[in-house]
PDB file of C-alpha atoms in Angstrom:
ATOM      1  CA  UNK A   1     -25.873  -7.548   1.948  1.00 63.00           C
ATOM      2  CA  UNK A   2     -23.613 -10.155   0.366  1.00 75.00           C
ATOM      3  CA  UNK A   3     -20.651 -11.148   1.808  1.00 84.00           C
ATOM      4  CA  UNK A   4     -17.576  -9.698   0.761  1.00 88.00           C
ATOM      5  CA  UNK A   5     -14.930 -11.404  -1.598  1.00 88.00           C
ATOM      6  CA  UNK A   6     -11.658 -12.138  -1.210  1.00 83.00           C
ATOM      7  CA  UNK A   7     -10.359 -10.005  -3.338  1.00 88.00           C
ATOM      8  CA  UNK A   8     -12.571  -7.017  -1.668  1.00 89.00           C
ATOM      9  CA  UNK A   9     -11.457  -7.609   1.949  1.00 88.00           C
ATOM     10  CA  UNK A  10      -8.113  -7.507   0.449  1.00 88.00           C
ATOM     11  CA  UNK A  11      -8.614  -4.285  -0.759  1.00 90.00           C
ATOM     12  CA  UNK A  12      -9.946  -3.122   2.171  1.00 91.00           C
ATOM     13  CA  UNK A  13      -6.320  -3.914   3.919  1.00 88.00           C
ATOM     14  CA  UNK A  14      -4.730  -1.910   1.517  1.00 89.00           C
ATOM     15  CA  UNK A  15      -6.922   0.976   2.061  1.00 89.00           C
ATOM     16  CA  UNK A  16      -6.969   0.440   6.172  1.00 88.00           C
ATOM     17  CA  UNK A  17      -2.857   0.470   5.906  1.00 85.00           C
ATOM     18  CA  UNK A  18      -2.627   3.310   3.307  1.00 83.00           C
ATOM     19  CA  UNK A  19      -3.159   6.506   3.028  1.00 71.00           C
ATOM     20  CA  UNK A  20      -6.250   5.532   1.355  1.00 79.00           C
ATOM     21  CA  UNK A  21      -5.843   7.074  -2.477  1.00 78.00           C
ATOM     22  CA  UNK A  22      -8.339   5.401  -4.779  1.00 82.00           C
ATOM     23  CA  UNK A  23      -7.537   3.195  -7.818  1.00 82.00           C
ATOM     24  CA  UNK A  24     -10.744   4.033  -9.231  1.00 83.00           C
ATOM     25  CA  UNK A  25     -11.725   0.391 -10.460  1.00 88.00           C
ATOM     26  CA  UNK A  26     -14.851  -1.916 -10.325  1.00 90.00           C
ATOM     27  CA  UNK A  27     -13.359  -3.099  -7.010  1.00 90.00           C
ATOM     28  CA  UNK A  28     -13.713   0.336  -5.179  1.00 90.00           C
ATOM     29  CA  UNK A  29     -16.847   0.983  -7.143  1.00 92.00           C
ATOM     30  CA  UNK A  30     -18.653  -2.633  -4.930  1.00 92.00           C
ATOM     31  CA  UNK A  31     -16.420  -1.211  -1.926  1.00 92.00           C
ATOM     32  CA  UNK A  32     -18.466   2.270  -1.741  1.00 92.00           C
ATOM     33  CA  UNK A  33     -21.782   1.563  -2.616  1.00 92.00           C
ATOM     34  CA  UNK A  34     -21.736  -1.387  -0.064  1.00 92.00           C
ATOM     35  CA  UNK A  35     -20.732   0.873   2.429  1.00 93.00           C
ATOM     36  CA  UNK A  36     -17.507  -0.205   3.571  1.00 93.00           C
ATOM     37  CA  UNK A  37     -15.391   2.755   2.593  1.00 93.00           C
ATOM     38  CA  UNK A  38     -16.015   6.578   1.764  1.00 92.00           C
ATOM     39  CA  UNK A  39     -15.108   9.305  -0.016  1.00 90.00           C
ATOM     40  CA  UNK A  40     -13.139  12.373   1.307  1.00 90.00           C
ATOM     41  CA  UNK A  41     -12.191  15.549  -0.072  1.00 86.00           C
ATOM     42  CA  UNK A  42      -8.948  17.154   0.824  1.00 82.00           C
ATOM     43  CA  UNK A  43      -8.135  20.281   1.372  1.00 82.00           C
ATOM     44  CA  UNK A  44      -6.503  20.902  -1.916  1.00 80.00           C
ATOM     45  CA  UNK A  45      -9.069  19.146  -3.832  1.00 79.00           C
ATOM     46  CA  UNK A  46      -7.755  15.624  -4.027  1.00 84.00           C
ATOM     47  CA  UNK A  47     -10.209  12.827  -3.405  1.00 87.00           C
ATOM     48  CA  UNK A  48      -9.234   9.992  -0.648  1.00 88.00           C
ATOM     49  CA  UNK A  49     -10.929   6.926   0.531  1.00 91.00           C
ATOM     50  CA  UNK A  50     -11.258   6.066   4.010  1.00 91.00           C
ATOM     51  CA  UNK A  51     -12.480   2.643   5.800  1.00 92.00           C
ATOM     52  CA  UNK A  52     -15.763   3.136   6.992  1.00 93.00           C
ATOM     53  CA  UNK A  53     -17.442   1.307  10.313  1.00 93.00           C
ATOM     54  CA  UNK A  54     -19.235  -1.030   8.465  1.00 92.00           C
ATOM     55  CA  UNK A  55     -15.667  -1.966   6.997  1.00 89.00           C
ATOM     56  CA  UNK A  56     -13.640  -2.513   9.927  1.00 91.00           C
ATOM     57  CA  UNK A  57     -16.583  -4.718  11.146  1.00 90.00           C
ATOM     58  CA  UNK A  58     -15.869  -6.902   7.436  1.00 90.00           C
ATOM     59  CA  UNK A  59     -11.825  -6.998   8.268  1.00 90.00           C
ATOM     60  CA  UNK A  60     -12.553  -7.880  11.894  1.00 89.00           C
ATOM     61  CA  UNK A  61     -15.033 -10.861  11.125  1.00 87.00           C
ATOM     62  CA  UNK A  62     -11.810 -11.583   8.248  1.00 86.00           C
ATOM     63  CA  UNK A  63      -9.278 -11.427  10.846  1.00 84.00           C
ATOM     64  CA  UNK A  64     -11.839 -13.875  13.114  1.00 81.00           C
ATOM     65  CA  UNK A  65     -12.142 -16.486  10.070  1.00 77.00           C
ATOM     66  CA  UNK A  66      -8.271 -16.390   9.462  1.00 74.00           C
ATOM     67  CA  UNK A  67      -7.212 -17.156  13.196  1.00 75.00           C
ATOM     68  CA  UNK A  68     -10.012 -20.031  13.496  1.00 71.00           C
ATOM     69  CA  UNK A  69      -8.589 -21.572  10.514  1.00 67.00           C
ATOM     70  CA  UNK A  70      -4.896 -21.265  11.492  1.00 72.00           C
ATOM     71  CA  UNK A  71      -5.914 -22.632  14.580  1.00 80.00           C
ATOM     72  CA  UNK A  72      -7.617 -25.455  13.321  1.00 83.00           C
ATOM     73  CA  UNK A  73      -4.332 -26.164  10.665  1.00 87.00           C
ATOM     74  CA  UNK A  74      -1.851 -25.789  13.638  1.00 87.00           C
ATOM     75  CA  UNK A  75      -3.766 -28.706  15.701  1.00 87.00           C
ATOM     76  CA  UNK A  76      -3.899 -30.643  12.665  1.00 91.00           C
ATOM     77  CA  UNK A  77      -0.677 -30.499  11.594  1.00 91.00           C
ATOM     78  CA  UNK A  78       0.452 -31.357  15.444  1.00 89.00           C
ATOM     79  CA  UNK A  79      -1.441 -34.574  15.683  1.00 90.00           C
ATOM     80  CA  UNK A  80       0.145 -35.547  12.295  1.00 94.00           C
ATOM     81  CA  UNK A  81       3.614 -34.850  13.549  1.00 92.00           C
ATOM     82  CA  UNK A  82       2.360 -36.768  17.240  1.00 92.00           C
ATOM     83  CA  UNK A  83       1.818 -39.497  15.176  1.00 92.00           C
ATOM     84  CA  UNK A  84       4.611 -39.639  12.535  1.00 93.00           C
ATOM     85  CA  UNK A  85       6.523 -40.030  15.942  1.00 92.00           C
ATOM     86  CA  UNK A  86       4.462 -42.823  17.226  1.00 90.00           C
ATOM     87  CA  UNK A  87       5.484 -44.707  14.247  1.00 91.00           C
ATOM     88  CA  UNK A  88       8.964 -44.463  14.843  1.00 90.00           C
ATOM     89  CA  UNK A  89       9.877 -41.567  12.852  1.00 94.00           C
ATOM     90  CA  UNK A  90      11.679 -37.966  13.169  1.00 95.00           C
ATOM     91  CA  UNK A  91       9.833 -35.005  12.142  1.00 95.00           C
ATOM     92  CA  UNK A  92       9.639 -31.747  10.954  1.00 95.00           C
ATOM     93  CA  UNK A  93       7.783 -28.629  10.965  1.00 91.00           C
ATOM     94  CA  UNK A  94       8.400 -25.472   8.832  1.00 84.00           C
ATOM     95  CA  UNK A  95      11.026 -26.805   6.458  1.00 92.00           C
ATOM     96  CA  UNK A  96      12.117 -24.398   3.420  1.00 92.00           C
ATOM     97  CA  UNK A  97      13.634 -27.324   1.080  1.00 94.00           C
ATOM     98  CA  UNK A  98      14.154 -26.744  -3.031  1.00 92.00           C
ATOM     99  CA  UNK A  99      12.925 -28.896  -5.560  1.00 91.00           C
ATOM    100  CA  UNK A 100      13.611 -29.493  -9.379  1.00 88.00           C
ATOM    101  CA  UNK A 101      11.719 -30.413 -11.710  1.00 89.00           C
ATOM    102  CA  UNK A 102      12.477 -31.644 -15.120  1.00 88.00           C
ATOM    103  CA  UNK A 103      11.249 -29.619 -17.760  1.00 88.00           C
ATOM    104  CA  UNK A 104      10.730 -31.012 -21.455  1.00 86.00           C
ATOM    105  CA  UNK A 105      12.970 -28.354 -22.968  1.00 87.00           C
ATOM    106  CA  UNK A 106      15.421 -30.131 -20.823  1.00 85.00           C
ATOM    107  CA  UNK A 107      15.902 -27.166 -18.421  1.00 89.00           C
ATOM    108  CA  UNK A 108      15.290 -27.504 -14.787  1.00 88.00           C
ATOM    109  CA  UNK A 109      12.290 -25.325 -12.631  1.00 89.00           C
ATOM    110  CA  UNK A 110      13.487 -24.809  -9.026  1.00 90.00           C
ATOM    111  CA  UNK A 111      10.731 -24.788  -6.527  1.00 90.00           C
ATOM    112  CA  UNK A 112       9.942 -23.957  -3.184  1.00 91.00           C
ATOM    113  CA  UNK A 113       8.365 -26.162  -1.078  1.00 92.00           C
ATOM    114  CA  UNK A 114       7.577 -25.941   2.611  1.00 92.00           C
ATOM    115  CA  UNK A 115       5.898 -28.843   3.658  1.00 94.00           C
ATOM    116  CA  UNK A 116       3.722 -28.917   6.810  1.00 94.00           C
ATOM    117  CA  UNK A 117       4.946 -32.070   8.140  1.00 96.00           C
ATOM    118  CA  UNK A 118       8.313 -33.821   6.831  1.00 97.00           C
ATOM    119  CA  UNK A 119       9.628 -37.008   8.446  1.00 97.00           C
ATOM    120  CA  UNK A 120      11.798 -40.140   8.120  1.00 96.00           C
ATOM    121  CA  UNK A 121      12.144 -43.169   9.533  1.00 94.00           C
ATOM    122  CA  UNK A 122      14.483 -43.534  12.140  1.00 91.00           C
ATOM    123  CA  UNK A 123      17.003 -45.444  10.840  1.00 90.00           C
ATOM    124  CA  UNK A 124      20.781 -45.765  10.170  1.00 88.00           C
ATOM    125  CA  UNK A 125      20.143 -46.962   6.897  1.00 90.00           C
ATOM    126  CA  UNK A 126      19.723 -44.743   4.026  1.00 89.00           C
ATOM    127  CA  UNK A 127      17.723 -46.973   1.744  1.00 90.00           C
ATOM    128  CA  UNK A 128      15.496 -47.271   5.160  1.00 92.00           C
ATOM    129  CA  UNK A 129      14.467 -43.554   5.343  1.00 94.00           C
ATOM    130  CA  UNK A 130      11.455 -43.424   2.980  1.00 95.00           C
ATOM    131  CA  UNK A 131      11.257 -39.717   3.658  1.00 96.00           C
ATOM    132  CA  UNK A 132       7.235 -38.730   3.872  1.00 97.00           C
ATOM    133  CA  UNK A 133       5.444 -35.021   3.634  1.00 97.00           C
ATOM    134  CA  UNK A 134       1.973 -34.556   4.832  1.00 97.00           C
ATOM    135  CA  UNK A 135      -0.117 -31.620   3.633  1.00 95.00           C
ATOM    136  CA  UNK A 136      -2.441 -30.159   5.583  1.00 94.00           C
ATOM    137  CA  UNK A 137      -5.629 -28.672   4.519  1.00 94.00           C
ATOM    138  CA  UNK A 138      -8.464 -27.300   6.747  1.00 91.00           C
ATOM    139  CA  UNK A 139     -10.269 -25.595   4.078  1.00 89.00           C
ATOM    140  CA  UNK A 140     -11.380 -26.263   1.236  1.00 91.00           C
ATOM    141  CA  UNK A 141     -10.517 -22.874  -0.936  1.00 88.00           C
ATOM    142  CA  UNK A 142      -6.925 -24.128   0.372  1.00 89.00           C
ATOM    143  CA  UNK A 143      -6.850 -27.206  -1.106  1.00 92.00           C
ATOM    144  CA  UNK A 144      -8.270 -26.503  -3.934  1.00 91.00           C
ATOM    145  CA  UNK A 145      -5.741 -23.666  -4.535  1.00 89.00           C
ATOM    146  CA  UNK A 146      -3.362 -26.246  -4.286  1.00 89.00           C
ATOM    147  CA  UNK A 147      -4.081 -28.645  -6.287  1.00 89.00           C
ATOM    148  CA  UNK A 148      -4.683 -25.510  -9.218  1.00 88.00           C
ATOM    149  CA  UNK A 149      -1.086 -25.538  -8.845  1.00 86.00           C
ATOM    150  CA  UNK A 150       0.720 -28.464 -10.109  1.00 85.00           C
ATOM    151  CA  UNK A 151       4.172 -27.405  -9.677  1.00 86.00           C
ATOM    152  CA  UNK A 152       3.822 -27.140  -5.823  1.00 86.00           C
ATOM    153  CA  UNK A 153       2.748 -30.393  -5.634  1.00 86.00           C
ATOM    154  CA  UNK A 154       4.877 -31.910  -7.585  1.00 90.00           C
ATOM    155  CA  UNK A 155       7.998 -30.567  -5.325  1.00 92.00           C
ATOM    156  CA  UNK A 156       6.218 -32.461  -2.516  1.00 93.00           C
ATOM    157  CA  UNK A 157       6.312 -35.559  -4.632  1.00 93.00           C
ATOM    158  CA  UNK A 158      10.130 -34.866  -5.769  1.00 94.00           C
ATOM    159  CA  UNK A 159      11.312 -34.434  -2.142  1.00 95.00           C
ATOM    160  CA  UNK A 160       9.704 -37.562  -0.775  1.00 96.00           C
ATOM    161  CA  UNK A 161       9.221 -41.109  -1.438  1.00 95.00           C
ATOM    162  CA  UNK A 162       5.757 -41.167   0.270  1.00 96.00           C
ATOM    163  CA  UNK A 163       3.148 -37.520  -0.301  1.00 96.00           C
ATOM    164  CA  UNK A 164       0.130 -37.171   1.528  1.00 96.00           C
ATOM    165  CA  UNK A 165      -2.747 -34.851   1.904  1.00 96.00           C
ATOM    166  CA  UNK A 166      -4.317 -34.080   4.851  1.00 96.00           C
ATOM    167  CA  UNK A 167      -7.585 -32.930   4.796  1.00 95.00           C
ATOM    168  CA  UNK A 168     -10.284 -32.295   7.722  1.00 92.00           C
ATOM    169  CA  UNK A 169     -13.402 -34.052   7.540  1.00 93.00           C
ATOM    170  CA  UNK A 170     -16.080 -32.466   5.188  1.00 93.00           C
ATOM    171  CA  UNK A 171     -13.967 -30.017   3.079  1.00 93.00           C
ATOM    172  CA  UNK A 172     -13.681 -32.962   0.176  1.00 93.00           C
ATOM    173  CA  UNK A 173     -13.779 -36.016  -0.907  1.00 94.00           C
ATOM    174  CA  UNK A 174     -10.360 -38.638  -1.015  1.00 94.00           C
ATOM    175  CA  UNK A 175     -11.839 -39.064  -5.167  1.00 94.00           C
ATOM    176  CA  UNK A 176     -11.278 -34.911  -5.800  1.00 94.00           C
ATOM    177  CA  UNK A 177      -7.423 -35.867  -4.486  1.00 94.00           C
ATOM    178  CA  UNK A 178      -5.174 -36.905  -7.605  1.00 93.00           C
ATOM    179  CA  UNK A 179      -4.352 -40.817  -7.218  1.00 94.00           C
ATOM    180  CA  UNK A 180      -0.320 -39.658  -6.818  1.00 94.00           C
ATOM    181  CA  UNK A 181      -1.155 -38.702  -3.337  1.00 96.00           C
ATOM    182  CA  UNK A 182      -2.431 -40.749   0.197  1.00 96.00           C
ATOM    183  CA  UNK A 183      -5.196 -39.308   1.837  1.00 97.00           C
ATOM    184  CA  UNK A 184      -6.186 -39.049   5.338  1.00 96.00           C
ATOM    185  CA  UNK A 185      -9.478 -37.424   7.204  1.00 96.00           C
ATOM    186  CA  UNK A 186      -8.643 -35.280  10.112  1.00 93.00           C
ATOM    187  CA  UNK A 187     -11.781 -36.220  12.315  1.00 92.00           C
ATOM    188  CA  UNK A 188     -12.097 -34.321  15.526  1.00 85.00           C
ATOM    189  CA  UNK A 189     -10.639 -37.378  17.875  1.00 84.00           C
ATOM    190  CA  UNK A 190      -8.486 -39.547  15.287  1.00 90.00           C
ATOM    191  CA  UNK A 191      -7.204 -39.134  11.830  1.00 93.00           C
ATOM    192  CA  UNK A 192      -8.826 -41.754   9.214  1.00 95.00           C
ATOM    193  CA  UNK A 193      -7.063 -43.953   6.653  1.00 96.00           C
ATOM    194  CA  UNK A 194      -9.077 -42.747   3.025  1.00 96.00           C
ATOM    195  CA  UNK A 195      -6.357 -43.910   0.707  1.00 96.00           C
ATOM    196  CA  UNK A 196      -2.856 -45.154   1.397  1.00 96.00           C
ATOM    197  CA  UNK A 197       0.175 -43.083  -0.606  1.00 96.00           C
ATOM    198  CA  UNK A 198       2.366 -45.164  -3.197  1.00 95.00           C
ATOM    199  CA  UNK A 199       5.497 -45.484  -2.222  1.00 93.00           C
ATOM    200  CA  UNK A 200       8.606 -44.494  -4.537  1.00 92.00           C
ATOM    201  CA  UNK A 201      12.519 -44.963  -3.830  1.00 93.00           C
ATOM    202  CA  UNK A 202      13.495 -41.925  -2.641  1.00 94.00           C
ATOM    203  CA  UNK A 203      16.764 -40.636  -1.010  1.00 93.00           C
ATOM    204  CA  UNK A 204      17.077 -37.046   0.285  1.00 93.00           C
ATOM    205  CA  UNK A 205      19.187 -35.147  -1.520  1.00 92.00           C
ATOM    206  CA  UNK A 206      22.470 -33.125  -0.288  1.00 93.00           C
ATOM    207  CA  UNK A 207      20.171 -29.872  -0.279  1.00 92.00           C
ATOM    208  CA  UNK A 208      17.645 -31.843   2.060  1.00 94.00           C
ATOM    209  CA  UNK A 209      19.959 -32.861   3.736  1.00 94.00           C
ATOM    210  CA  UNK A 210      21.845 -29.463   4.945  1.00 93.00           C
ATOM    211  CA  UNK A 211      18.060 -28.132   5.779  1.00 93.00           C
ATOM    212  CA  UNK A 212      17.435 -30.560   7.761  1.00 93.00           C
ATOM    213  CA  UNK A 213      20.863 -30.250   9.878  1.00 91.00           C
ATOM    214  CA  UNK A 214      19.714 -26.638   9.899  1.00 91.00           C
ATOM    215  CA  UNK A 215      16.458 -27.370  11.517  1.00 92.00           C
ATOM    216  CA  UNK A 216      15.675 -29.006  14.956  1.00 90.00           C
ATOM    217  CA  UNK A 217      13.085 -32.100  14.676  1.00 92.00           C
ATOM    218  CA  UNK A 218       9.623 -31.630  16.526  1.00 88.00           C
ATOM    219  CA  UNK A 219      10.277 -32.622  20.309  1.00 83.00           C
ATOM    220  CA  UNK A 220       8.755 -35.979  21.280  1.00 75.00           C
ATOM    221  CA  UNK A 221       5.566 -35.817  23.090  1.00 68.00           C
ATOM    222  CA  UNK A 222       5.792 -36.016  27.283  1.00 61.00           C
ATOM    223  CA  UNK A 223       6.270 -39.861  28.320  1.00 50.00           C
ATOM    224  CA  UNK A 224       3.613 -39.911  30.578  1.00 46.00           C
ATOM    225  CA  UNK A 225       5.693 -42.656  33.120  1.00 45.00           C
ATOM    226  CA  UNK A 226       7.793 -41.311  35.261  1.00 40.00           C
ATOM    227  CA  UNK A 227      11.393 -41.536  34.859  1.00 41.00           C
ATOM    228  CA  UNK A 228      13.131 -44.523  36.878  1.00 40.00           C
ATOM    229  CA  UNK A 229      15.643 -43.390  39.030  1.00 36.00           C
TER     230      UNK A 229
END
């Protein structure tokens, strides 16, 4: 049996959440004759769909995939942050920052953008910053869902004056990422310098700015000397 798509272990959630009352589309048409749902008949004559065995076994192998992969992103996106520190910056997980973008009507398009990793130098010096984002991909449907979408990377690029992608070893190649962005290989014991990001002049905004107040920096990892009394 093949294995199932995306968009048919999505509708499988649906169904598993819902009360189960068919569409009646192509989608549910693959979903029943693999198996993975059936059809019941009510008591007043209306037809319902219910998740079969063989379909909880597809969303529990789903549900297995998803947490390996979040897994692997979260350890990824740590040692970036480990090493951003290292280097004598201050960073960020989880930020919710706003972007625009120039339109050629004249208009500005507001984005969101929530980088994995955001960090600046540590410096008292506002020309100093050079404010950085690392992406981080693990897979590569992600990243290639990313770079389908132009305007999301293009925040990254507005709200930094350094953008990076991330990407663990074997999922692509640095040529596949556009030459507007750096490139490191997430190898199982180091991360690997593929193509260095150009730099831009950059200065965070007054927006950035009031996120980043709102937000506490990623702790510094353990000095592992003891403290001198």
């Amino acid at each position: 049996m093949p294995a199932p798509t995306r968009l048919q272990v999505q509708r499988l959630r649906q169904l598993w959440r819902s009360a189960g009352w068919p569409c009646q589309d192509l989608v549910e048409v693959e979903l029943l004759a693999a198996g993975w749902v059936e059809r019941l008949l009510e008591a007043d004559g209306r037809e319902r769909l219910r998740v079969t065995d063989a379909g909880v076994g597809v969303l529990a192998e789903s549900l297995t995939r998803n947490r390996a992969a979040r897994d692997a992103h979260e350890s990824l996106v740590e040692r970036v942050a480990t090493e951003m520190q290292r280097a004598g910056r201050i960073a960020w997980r989880g930020l919710a920052l706003r972007a625009g973008l120039p339109q050629d009507d004249g208009r500005m398009l507001w984005v969101n953008a929530l980088p994995d990793v955001y960090s600046i130098r540590h410096s008292t010096v506002e020309d100093y910053l050079e404010p950085a984002i690392h992406e981080i991909k693990v897979s590569r449907a992600d990243l290639l869902g990313e770079l389908r979408r132009p305007a999301k990377s293009a925040a990254y690029r507005a709200l930094c004056g350094q953008c990076w992608f991330v990407i663990r070893a074997g999922i692509a190649e640095p040529e596949e990422i556009p030459p507007e962005y750096g490139v490191l290989i997430g190898h199982d014991s180091h991360l690997e310098l593929a193509r260095p990001a150009p730099r831009r002049p950059h200065k965070p905004d007054f927006a950035t700015w009031m996120a980043l107040a709102r937000a506490t920096p990623i702790a510094p990892p353990d000095d592992p000397q003891p403290h001198l009394g």
